[in-house]
Amino acid sequence: MKNKNLQNLVNKAILSALLVVVTFMLPSCFLFGNDDDEEDPKPDTPRSEVPTILAKKWLAGQFSMTEFWQYDGTYSGNAFEAGLAFDFQPNGDCEFYLVAGGTTYGCRTELLVYKKGTVQFNQDNQSFTFYPTEGRSRGFYRGCASSFKNYDQKTEQKDLKPEIYYYTLQKDSNGQDQLVTRFEPNSTSTTTFRTVNW
């Protein structure tokens, strides 16, 4: 009885965590609307030269140590995984990626959000503003209820809003640079990025 209650509690915790993440991600993409081939006009967005130390690809992410296997021995997927990435170019061009996935009760969900635009750094207050000019979002569902439909959609201009991040550069235990971001200047809630190549 205790094992069954513990398993129910674990399943509820995983489902709750996944719902919280999806709730925060939905404003970043749209699920419905026109996806015609007409190009949206690209707004003239601010940009600045990116400081040399920041003109890199940065990745923050995690993966779940909990894995799900089907009764027939096939791999179902991690309970939850998420990653964020920025690609800052020296001339102020910028790309943003968000990848998230999760498995609960045999339903595998995956989400990709991509945005492209410009970035403007403000050295005075240690911030940068990302000005997205275009984007796409994709959702994939496997083993889920029929009401879940895969999608691949262009992001509408009204959903491409400037995003401000405050940052510091810190060294990790190996002496490598880490980009630590927050949404408010003095917030203790941070996201830590490491440099990567892809």
PDB file of C-alpha atoms in Angstrom:
ATOM      1  CA  MET A   1       0.000   0.000   0.000  1.00  0.00           C
ATOM      2  CA  LYS A   2       2.829   2.407   0.893  1.00  0.00           C
ATOM      3  CA  ASN A   3       4.608   1.699  -2.413  1.00  0.00           C
ATOM      4  CA  LYS A   4       1.425   2.399  -4.375  1.00  0.00           C
ATOM      5  CA  ASN A   5       0.868   5.697  -2.513  1.00  0.00           C
ATOM      6  CA  LEU A   6       4.514   6.655  -3.029  1.00  0.00           C
ATOM      7  CA  GLN A   7       4.268   5.874  -6.763  1.00  0.00           C
ATOM      8  CA  ASN A   8       1.063   7.950  -7.039  1.00  0.00           C
ATOM      9  CA  LEU A   9       2.795  10.838  -5.266  1.00  0.00           C
ATOM     10  CA  VAL A  10       5.812  10.624  -7.598  1.00  0.00           C
ATOM     11  CA  ASN A  11       3.542  10.519 -10.673  1.00  0.00           C
ATOM     12  CA  LYS A  12       1.596  13.563  -9.445  1.00  0.00           C
ATOM     13  CA  ALA A  13       4.848  15.473  -8.779  1.00  0.00           C
ATOM     14  CA  ILE A  14       6.152  14.728 -12.277  1.00  0.00           C
ATOM     15  CA  LEU A  15       2.858  15.716 -13.893  1.00  0.00           C
ATOM     16  CA  SER A  16       2.698  18.923 -11.831  1.00  0.00           C
ATOM     17  CA  ALA A  17       6.261  19.876 -12.804  1.00  0.00           C
ATOM     18  CA  LEU A  18       5.509  19.283 -16.476  1.00  0.00           C
ATOM     19  CA  LEU A  19       2.313  21.356 -16.298  1.00  0.00           C
ATOM     20  CA  VAL A  20       4.173  24.261 -14.655  1.00  0.00           C
ATOM     21  CA  VAL A  21       6.838  24.232 -17.385  1.00  0.00           C
ATOM     22  CA  VAL A  22       4.263  24.085 -20.184  1.00  0.00           C
ATOM     23  CA  THR A  23       2.309  26.933 -18.564  1.00  0.00           C
ATOM     24  CA  PHE A  24       5.391  29.156 -18.683  1.00  0.00           C
ATOM     25  CA  MET A  25       6.292  28.130 -22.229  1.00  0.00           C
ATOM     26  CA  LEU A  26       2.921  28.663 -23.897  1.00  0.00           C
ATOM     27  CA  PRO A  27       3.220  32.478 -24.001  1.00  0.00           C
ATOM     28  CA  SER A  28       6.447  32.011 -25.996  1.00  0.00           C
ATOM     29  CA  CYS A  29       4.673  30.305 -28.849  1.00  0.00           C
ATOM     30  CA  PHE A  30       1.268  30.224 -30.394  1.00  0.00           C
ATOM     31  CA  LEU A  31      -0.793  27.158 -30.977  1.00  0.00           C
ATOM     32  CA  PHE A  32      -3.400  28.470 -33.371  1.00  0.00           C
ATOM     33  CA  GLY A  33      -3.593  30.902 -36.246  1.00  0.00           C
ATOM     34  CA  ASN A  34      -2.699  31.481 -39.857  1.00  0.00           C
ATOM     35  CA  ASP A  35       0.504  29.974 -41.141  1.00  0.00           C
ATOM     36  CA  ASP A  36       0.484  31.281 -44.661  1.00  0.00           C
ATOM     37  CA  ASP A  37       3.605  31.672 -46.755  1.00  0.00           C
ATOM     38  CA  GLU A  38       3.525  35.472 -46.738  1.00  0.00           C
ATOM     39  CA  GLU A  39       6.570  36.960 -45.107  1.00  0.00           C
ATOM     40  CA  ASP A  40       5.868  39.128 -42.099  1.00  0.00           C
ATOM     41  CA  PRO A  41       7.603  42.474 -42.358  1.00  0.00           C
ATOM     42  CA  LYS A  42      10.798  42.455 -40.320  1.00  0.00           C
ATOM     43  CA  PRO A  43      10.796  45.370 -37.899  1.00  0.00           C
ATOM     44  CA  ASP A  44      13.927  47.458 -37.640  1.00  0.00           C
ATOM     45  CA  THR A  45      15.216  46.340 -34.246  1.00  0.00           C
ATOM     46  CA  PRO A  46      17.995  47.794 -32.118  1.00  0.00           C
ATOM     47  CA  ARG A  47      21.331  46.051 -31.951  1.00  0.00           C
ATOM     48  CA  SER A  48      24.754  46.634 -30.512  1.00  0.00           C
ATOM     49  CA  GLU A  49      28.154  45.107 -30.942  1.00  0.00           C
ATOM     50  CA  VAL A  50      28.342  42.029 -28.720  1.00  0.00           C
ATOM     51  CA  PRO A  51      31.233  42.055 -26.219  1.00  0.00           C
ATOM     52  CA  THR A  52      33.897  39.617 -27.462  1.00  0.00           C
ATOM     53  CA  ILE A  53      33.687  37.431 -24.364  1.00  0.00           C
ATOM     54  CA  LEU A  54      29.929  36.985 -24.939  1.00  0.00           C
ATOM     55  CA  ALA A  55      29.950  36.448 -28.726  1.00  0.00           C
ATOM     56  CA  LYS A  56      29.503  32.677 -28.403  1.00  0.00           C
ATOM     57  CA  LYS A  57      26.897  29.947 -28.265  1.00  0.00           C
ATOM     58  CA  TRP A  58      25.562  29.519 -24.715  1.00  0.00           C
ATOM     59  CA  LEU A  59      23.524  26.551 -23.442  1.00  0.00           C
ATOM     60  CA  ALA A  60      21.630  25.917 -20.202  1.00  0.00           C
ATOM     61  CA  GLY A  61      19.890  22.627 -19.739  1.00  0.00           C
ATOM     62  CA  GLN A  62      19.113  19.594 -17.702  1.00  0.00           C
ATOM     63  CA  PHE A  63      17.950  16.067 -18.181  1.00  0.00           C
ATOM     64  CA  SER A  64      16.069  13.745 -15.938  1.00  0.00           C
ATOM     65  CA  MET A  65      17.770  10.791 -14.299  1.00  0.00           C
ATOM     66  CA  THR A  66      14.344   9.134 -14.275  1.00  0.00           C
ATOM     67  CA  GLU A  67      13.771   7.083 -17.390  1.00  0.00           C
ATOM     68  CA  PHE A  68      10.613   5.366 -18.543  1.00  0.00           C
ATOM     69  CA  TRP A  69      10.571   1.930 -20.143  1.00  0.00           C
ATOM     70  CA  GLN A  70       7.499   0.197 -21.556  1.00  0.00           C
ATOM     71  CA  TYR A  71       6.463  -3.269 -20.379  1.00  0.00           C
ATOM     72  CA  ASP A  72       7.741  -4.675 -23.679  1.00  0.00           C
ATOM     73  CA  GLY A  73      11.231  -3.300 -22.940  1.00  0.00           C
ATOM     74  CA  THR A  74      11.151  -0.331 -25.324  1.00  0.00           C
ATOM     75  CA  TYR A  75      12.414   3.036 -24.141  1.00  0.00           C
ATOM     76  CA  SER A  76       9.666   5.612 -23.624  1.00  0.00           C
ATOM     77  CA  GLY A  77      11.714   8.715 -22.727  1.00  0.00           C
ATOM     78  CA  ASN A  78      12.933  10.820 -19.841  1.00  0.00           C
ATOM     79  CA  ALA A  79      10.463  12.112 -17.293  1.00  0.00           C
ATOM     80  CA  PHE A  80      11.483  15.690 -18.075  1.00  0.00           C
ATOM     81  CA  GLU A  81      14.233  17.503 -19.928  1.00  0.00           C
ATOM     82  CA  ALA A  82      14.726  21.103 -20.983  1.00  0.00           C
ATOM     83  CA  GLY A  83      17.374  23.239 -22.593  1.00  0.00           C
ATOM     84  CA  LEU A  84      17.789  26.893 -23.538  1.00  0.00           C
ATOM     85  CA  ALA A  85      20.400  28.333 -25.879  1.00  0.00           C
ATOM     86  CA  PHE A  86      21.495  31.732 -27.152  1.00  0.00           C
ATOM     87  CA  ASP A  87      23.773  32.224 -30.163  1.00  0.00           C
ATOM     88  CA  PHE A  88      25.225  35.753 -29.981  1.00  0.00           C
ATOM     89  CA  GLN A  89      27.037  36.943 -33.121  1.00  0.00           C
ATOM     90  CA  PRO A  90      29.601  39.789 -32.862  1.00  0.00           C
ATOM     91  CA  ASN A  91      27.475  42.049 -35.138  1.00  0.00           C
ATOM     92  CA  GLY A  92      24.417  41.840 -32.838  1.00  0.00           C
ATOM     93  CA  ASP A  93      22.523  39.042 -34.596  1.00  0.00           C
ATOM     94  CA  CYS A  94      21.029  36.570 -32.132  1.00  0.00           C
ATOM     95  CA  GLU A  95      19.193  33.243 -32.147  1.00  0.00           C
ATOM     96  CA  PHE A  96      17.287  31.678 -29.238  1.00  0.00           C
ATOM     97  CA  TYR A  97      16.303  28.025 -28.807  1.00  0.00           C
ATOM     98  CA  LEU A  98      14.091  26.325 -26.235  1.00  0.00           C
ATOM     99  CA  VAL A  99      13.725  22.545 -26.246  1.00  0.00           C
ATOM    100  CA  ALA A 100      11.583  20.715 -23.696  1.00  0.00           C
ATOM    101  CA  GLY A 101      10.281  17.200 -23.435  1.00  0.00           C
ATOM    102  CA  GLY A 102       8.587  14.961 -20.959  1.00  0.00           C
ATOM    103  CA  THR A 103       6.977  11.586 -20.485  1.00  0.00           C
ATOM    104  CA  THR A 104       4.052  10.965 -18.189  1.00  0.00           C
ATOM    105  CA  TYR A 105       1.666   8.017 -18.183  1.00  0.00           C
ATOM    106  CA  GLY A 106       3.121   6.849 -21.514  1.00  0.00           C
ATOM    107  CA  CYS A 107       2.502  10.199 -23.239  1.00  0.00           C
ATOM    108  CA  ARG A 108       5.685  11.697 -24.722  1.00  0.00           C
ATOM    109  CA  THR A 109       5.590  15.445 -25.446  1.00  0.00           C
ATOM    110  CA  GLU A 110       8.313  17.512 -27.089  1.00  0.00           C
ATOM    111  CA  LEU A 111       8.477  21.249 -27.804  1.00  0.00           C
ATOM    112  CA  LEU A 112      10.900  23.361 -29.836  1.00  0.00           C
ATOM    113  CA  VAL A 113      10.765  27.164 -29.880  1.00  0.00           C
ATOM    114  CA  TYR A 114      13.140  29.048 -32.198  1.00  0.00           C
ATOM    115  CA  LYS A 115      13.494  32.827 -32.455  1.00  0.00           C
ATOM    116  CA  LYS A 116      15.840  34.949 -34.531  1.00  0.00           C
ATOM    117  CA  GLY A 117      16.546  38.658 -34.231  1.00  0.00           C
ATOM    118  CA  THR A 118      19.025  41.117 -32.800  1.00  0.00           C
ATOM    119  CA  VAL A 119      20.511  41.750 -29.382  1.00  0.00           C
ATOM    120  CA  GLN A 120      21.507  44.985 -27.678  1.00  0.00           C
ATOM    121  CA  PHE A 121      23.894  44.881 -24.711  1.00  0.00           C
ATOM    122  CA  ASN A 122      23.856  47.543 -21.994  1.00  0.00           C
ATOM    123  CA  GLN A 123      27.160  47.458 -20.114  1.00  0.00           C
ATOM    124  CA  ASP A 124      25.975  50.060 -17.571  1.00  0.00           C
ATOM    125  CA  ASN A 125      23.367  47.797 -15.975  1.00  0.00           C
ATOM    126  CA  GLN A 126      24.780  44.418 -17.117  1.00  0.00           C
ATOM    127  CA  SER A 127      21.760  43.581 -19.275  1.00  0.00           C
ATOM    128  CA  PHE A 128      20.931  42.574 -22.799  1.00  0.00           C
ATOM    129  CA  THR A 129      17.667  42.892 -24.701  1.00  0.00           C
ATOM    130  CA  PHE A 130      16.742  40.302 -27.312  1.00  0.00           C
ATOM    131  CA  TYR A 131      14.563  41.692 -30.123  1.00  0.00           C
ATOM    132  CA  PRO A 132      13.075  38.697 -31.988  1.00  0.00           C
ATOM    133  CA  THR A 133      11.969  39.376 -35.564  1.00  0.00           C
ATOM    134  CA  GLU A 134      10.882  35.869 -36.594  1.00  0.00           C
ATOM    135  CA  GLY A 135      10.328  32.462 -35.070  1.00  0.00           C
ATOM    136  CA  ARG A 136       8.759  28.998 -35.200  1.00  0.00           C
ATOM    137  CA  SER A 137       7.352  26.580 -32.681  1.00  0.00           C
ATOM    138  CA  ARG A 138       6.885  22.840 -33.048  1.00  0.00           C
ATOM    139  CA  GLY A 139       5.126  20.342 -30.833  1.00  0.00           C
ATOM    140  CA  PHE A 140       5.289  16.559 -31.045  1.00  0.00           C
ATOM    141  CA  TYR A 141       3.151  14.040 -29.181  1.00  0.00           C
ATOM    142  CA  ARG A 142       3.535  10.251 -29.049  1.00  0.00           C
ATOM    143  CA  GLY A 143       1.274   7.887 -27.142  1.00  0.00           C
ATOM    144  CA  CYS A 144      -0.984  10.735 -26.008  1.00  0.00           C
ATOM    145  CA  ALA A 145      -4.738  11.294 -26.214  1.00  0.00           C
ATOM    146  CA  SER A 146      -6.049  11.993 -29.716  1.00  0.00           C
ATOM    147  CA  SER A 147      -6.806  15.599 -28.718  1.00  0.00           C
ATOM    148  CA  PHE A 148      -3.032  16.270 -28.795  1.00  0.00           C
ATOM    149  CA  LYS A 149      -2.032  17.163 -32.367  1.00  0.00           C
ATOM    150  CA  ASN A 150       1.505  17.705 -33.662  1.00  0.00           C
ATOM    151  CA  TYR A 151       2.107  21.243 -34.922  1.00  0.00           C
ATOM    152  CA  ASP A 152       4.761  23.295 -36.725  1.00  0.00           C
ATOM    153  CA  GLN A 153       3.885  26.972 -36.889  1.00  0.00           C
ATOM    154  CA  LYS A 154       5.411  30.325 -37.662  1.00  0.00           C
ATOM    155  CA  THR A 155       5.350  32.778 -34.760  1.00  0.00           C
ATOM    156  CA  GLU A 156       3.127  35.805 -35.363  1.00  0.00           C
ATOM    157  CA  GLN A 157       4.631  39.308 -35.125  1.00  0.00           C
ATOM    158  CA  LYS A 158       2.397  40.147 -32.144  1.00  0.00           C
ATOM    159  CA  ASP A 159       4.137  37.361 -30.180  1.00  0.00           C
ATOM    160  CA  LEU A 160       7.665  38.610 -30.922  1.00  0.00           C
ATOM    161  CA  LYS A 161       8.245  40.973 -28.020  1.00  0.00           C
ATOM    162  CA  PRO A 162      11.588  42.281 -26.682  1.00  0.00           C
ATOM    163  CA  GLU A 163      12.980  40.227 -23.788  1.00  0.00           C
ATOM    164  CA  ILE A 164      15.317  41.774 -21.180  1.00  0.00           C
ATOM    165  CA  TYR A 165      17.883  39.663 -19.306  1.00  0.00           C
ATOM    166  CA  TYR A 166      20.315  40.788 -16.611  1.00  0.00           C
ATOM    167  CA  TYR A 167      23.590  38.911 -16.579  1.00  0.00           C
ATOM    168  CA  THR A 168      26.895  38.282 -14.881  1.00  0.00           C
ATOM    169  CA  LEU A 169      29.879  36.265 -16.032  1.00  0.00           C
ATOM    170  CA  GLN A 170      31.265  33.800 -13.501  1.00  0.00           C
ATOM    171  CA  LYS A 171      33.865  31.051 -13.596  1.00  0.00           C
ATOM    172  CA  ASP A 172      32.841  27.458 -12.959  1.00  0.00           C
ATOM    173  CA  SER A 173      34.937  25.030 -10.895  1.00  0.00           C
ATOM    174  CA  ASN A 174      37.100  24.331 -13.976  1.00  0.00           C
ATOM    175  CA  GLY A 175      37.754  28.019 -14.647  1.00  0.00           C
ATOM    176  CA  GLN A 176      35.405  28.143 -17.655  1.00  0.00           C
ATOM    177  CA  ASP A 177      33.133  31.137 -18.254  1.00  0.00           C
ATOM    178  CA  GLN A 178      29.458  30.809 -17.333  1.00  0.00           C
ATOM    179  CA  LEU A 179      26.766  33.291 -18.335  1.00  0.00           C
ATOM    180  CA  VAL A 180      24.336  33.673 -15.416  1.00  0.00           C
ATOM    181  CA  THR A 181      21.032  35.336 -16.378  1.00  0.00           C
ATOM    182  CA  ARG A 182      18.048  36.607 -14.397  1.00  0.00           C
ATOM    183  CA  PHE A 183      14.872  38.518 -15.235  1.00  0.00           C
ATOM    184  CA  GLU A 184      15.336  41.168 -12.512  1.00  0.00           C
ATOM    185  CA  PRO A 185      18.642  42.862 -11.571  1.00  0.00           C
ATOM    186  CA  ASN A 186      18.806  41.477  -8.010  1.00  0.00           C
ATOM    187  CA  SER A 187      16.838  38.264  -8.435  1.00  0.00           C
ATOM    188  CA  THR A 188      18.205  35.121  -6.823  1.00  0.00           C
ATOM    189  CA  SER A 189      16.419  32.992  -9.442  1.00  0.00           C
ATOM    190  CA  THR A 190      19.019  32.440 -12.171  1.00  0.00           C
ATOM    191  CA  THR A 191      19.761  30.364 -15.245  1.00  0.00           C
ATOM    192  CA  THR A 192      23.367  29.349 -15.846  1.00  0.00           C
ATOM    193  CA  PHE A 193      24.663  28.900 -19.407  1.00  0.00           C
ATOM    194  CA  ARG A 194      27.918  27.303 -20.519  1.00  0.00           C
ATOM    195  CA  THR A 195      29.640  27.806 -23.873  1.00  0.00           C
ATOM    196  CA  VAL A 196      29.097  25.123 -26.514  1.00  0.00           C
ATOM    197  CA  ASN A 197      29.811  24.430 -30.171  1.00  0.00           C
ATOM    198  CA  TRP A 198      27.299  22.993 -32.579  1.00  0.00           C
TER     199      TRP A 198
END
